[in-house]
Tab-separated table of C-alpha atoms in Angstrom:
chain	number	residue	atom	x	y	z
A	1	UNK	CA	0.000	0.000	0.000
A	2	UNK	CA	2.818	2.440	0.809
A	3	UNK	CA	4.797	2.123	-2.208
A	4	UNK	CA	1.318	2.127	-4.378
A	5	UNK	CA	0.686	5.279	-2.577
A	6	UNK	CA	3.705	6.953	-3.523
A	7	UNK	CA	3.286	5.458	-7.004
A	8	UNK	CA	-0.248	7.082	-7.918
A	9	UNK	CA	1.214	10.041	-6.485
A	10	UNK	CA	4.895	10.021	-8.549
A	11	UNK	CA	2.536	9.782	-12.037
A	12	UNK	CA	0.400	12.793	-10.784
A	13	UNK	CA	2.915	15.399	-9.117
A	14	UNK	CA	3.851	18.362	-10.570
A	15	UNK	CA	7.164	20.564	-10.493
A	16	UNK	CA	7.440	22.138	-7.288
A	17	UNK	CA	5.386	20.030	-5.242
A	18	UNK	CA	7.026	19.216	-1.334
A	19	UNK	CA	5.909	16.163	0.323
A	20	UNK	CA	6.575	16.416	4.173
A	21	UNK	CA	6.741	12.920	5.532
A	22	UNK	CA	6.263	12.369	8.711
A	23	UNK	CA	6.266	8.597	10.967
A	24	UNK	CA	7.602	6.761	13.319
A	25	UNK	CA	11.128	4.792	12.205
A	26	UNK	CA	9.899	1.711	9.962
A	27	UNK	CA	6.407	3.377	9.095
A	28	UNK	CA	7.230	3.308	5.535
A	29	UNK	CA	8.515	6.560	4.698
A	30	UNK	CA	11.281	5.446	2.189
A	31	UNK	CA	8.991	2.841	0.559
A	32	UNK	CA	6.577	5.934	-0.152
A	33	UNK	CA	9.855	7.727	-1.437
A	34	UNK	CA	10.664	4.601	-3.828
A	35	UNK	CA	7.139	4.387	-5.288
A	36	UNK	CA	6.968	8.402	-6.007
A	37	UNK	CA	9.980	7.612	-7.698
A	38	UNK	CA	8.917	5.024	-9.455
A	39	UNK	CA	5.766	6.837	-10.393
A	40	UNK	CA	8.095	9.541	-11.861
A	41	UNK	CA	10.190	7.074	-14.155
A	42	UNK	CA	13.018	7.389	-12.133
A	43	UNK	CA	14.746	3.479	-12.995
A	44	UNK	CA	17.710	3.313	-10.486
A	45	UNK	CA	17.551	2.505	-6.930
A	46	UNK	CA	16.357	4.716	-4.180
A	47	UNK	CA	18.113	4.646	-0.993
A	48	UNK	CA	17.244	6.600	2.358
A	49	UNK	CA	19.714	9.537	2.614
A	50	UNK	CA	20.341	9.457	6.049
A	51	UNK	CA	23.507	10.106	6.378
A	52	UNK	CA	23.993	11.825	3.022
A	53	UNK	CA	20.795	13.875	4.448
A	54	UNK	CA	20.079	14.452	0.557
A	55	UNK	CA	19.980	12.531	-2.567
A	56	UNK	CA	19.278	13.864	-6.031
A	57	UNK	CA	17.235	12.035	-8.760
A	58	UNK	CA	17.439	13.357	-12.259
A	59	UNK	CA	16.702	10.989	-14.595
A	60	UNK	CA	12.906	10.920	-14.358
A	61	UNK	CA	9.725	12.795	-15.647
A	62	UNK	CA	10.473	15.270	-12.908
A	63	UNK	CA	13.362	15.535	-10.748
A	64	UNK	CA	13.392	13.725	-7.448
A	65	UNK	CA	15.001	15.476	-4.201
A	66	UNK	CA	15.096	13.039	-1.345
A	67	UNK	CA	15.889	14.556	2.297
A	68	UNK	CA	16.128	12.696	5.915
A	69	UNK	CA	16.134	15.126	9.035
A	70	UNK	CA	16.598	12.203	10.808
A	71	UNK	CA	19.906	12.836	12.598
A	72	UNK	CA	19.152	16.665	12.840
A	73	UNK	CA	17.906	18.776	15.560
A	74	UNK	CA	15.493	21.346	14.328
A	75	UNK	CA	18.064	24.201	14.651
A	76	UNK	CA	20.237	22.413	12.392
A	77	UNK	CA	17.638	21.980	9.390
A	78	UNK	CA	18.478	25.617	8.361
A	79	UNK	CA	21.812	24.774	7.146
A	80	UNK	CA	20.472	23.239	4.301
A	81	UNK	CA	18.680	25.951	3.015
A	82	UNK	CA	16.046	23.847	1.808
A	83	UNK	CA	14.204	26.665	0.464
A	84	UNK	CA	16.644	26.740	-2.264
A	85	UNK	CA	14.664	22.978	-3.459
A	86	UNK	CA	10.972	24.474	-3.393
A	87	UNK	CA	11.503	27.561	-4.608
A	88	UNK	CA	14.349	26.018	-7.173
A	89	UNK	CA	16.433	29.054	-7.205
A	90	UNK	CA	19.913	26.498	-7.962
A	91	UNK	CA	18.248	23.185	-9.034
A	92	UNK	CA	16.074	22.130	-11.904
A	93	UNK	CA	11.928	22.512	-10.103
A	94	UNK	CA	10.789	18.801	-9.302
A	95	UNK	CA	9.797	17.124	-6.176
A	96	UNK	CA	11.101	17.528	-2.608
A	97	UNK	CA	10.446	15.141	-0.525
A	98	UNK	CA	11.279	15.275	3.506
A	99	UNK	CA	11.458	12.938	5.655
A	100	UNK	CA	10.772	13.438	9.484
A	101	UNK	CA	9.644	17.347	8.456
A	102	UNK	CA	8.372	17.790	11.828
A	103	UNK	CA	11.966	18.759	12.493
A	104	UNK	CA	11.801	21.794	10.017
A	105	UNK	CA	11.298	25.714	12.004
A	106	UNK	CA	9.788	26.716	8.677
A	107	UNK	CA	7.767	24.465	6.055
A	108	UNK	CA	6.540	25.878	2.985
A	109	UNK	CA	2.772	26.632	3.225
A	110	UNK	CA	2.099	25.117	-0.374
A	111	UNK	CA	3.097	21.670	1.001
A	112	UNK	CA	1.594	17.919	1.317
A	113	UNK	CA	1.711	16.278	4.819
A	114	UNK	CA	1.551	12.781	4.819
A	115	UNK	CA	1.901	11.212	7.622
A	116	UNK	CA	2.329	7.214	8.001
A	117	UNK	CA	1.245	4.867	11.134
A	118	UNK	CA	1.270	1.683	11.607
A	119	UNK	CA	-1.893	0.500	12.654
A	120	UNK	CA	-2.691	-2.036	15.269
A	121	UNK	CA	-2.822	-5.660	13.522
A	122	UNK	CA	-0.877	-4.641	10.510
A	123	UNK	CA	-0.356	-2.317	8.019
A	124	UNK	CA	-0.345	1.392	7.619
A	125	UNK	CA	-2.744	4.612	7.250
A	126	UNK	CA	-1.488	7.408	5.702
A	127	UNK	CA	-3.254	11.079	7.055
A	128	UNK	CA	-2.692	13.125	4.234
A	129	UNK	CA	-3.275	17.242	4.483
A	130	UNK	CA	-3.141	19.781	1.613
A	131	UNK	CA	-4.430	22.959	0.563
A	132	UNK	CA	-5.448	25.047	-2.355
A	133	UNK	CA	-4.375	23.230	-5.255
A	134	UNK	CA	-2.279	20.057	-3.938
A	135	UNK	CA	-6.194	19.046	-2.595
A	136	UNK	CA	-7.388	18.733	-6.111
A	137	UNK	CA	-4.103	16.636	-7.096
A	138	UNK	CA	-4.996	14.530	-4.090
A	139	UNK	CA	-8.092	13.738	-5.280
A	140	UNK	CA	-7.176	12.935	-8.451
A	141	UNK	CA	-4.966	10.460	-7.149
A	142	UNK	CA	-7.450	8.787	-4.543
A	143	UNK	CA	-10.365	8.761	-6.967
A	144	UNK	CA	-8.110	7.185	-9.837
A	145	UNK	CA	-7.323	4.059	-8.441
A	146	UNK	CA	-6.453	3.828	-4.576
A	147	UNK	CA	-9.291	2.827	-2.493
A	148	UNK	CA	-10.218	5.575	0.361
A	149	UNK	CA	-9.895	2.919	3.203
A	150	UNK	CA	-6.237	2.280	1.791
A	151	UNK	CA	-5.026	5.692	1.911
């Protein structure tokens, strides 16, 4: 379900679009990374960049930026000037995607949350949040093949 997820949503997204992930460890955040690669044509592997913090895709429909906060504390997020990915002032616009955002002082306001659980019994939910026009891409996505109880 996870790497579907990210799948429907790597065929849909558009340039400039941040996804800030958000889970516990093992809730499937780089599965959902893979399959939104995958969705985007991207054909070589996709690892977590933990400690690389980011990895850079280019070879797809869109370009994929990967990011783990992971081993940062929120005051160190800054360094990376992030910004410079979703407002693509020195890198080709594609798709940012963040893992463990909550440690970010400052998120863009344009963004998709998606947060993964695990849910008692097995498997995962994903709570995803947009607004203005990332809801309609949302429900493109849902209402072209995922099933609402999946996502």
């Amino acid at each position: 379900m996870t790497w579907a997820l990210g799948h429907r949503l790597g065929q849909w997204l558009e340039a400039g679009t941040v996804l800030l992930l958000s889970g516990d460890l093992g809730s499937g955040k780089t599965t959902l990374v893979q399959g939104v690669g995958a969705g985007l044509g991207i054909a070589g592997p996709i690892s977590s960049p933990t400690f690389t913090l980011i990895n850079e895709y280019l070879d797809g429909r869109l370009p994929l930026y990967h990011v783990d906060l992971y081993r940062l504390a929120p005051e160190q997020v800054d360094s990376l000037e992030l910004e410079s990915y979703w407002d693509a002032l020195e890198v080709t616009p594609g798709v940012l995607a963040i893992e463990w955002a909550e440690r970010m002082p400052d998120c863009p306001t344009a963004a998709i949350w998606l947060r993964l659980e695990t849910v008692p019994g097995g498997g995962r939910r994903a709570i995803l949040t947009a607004a203005d026009k990332q809801i309609a891409l949302l429900e493109q996505v849902i209402g072209d093949g995922l099933l609402v109880d999946e996502v």
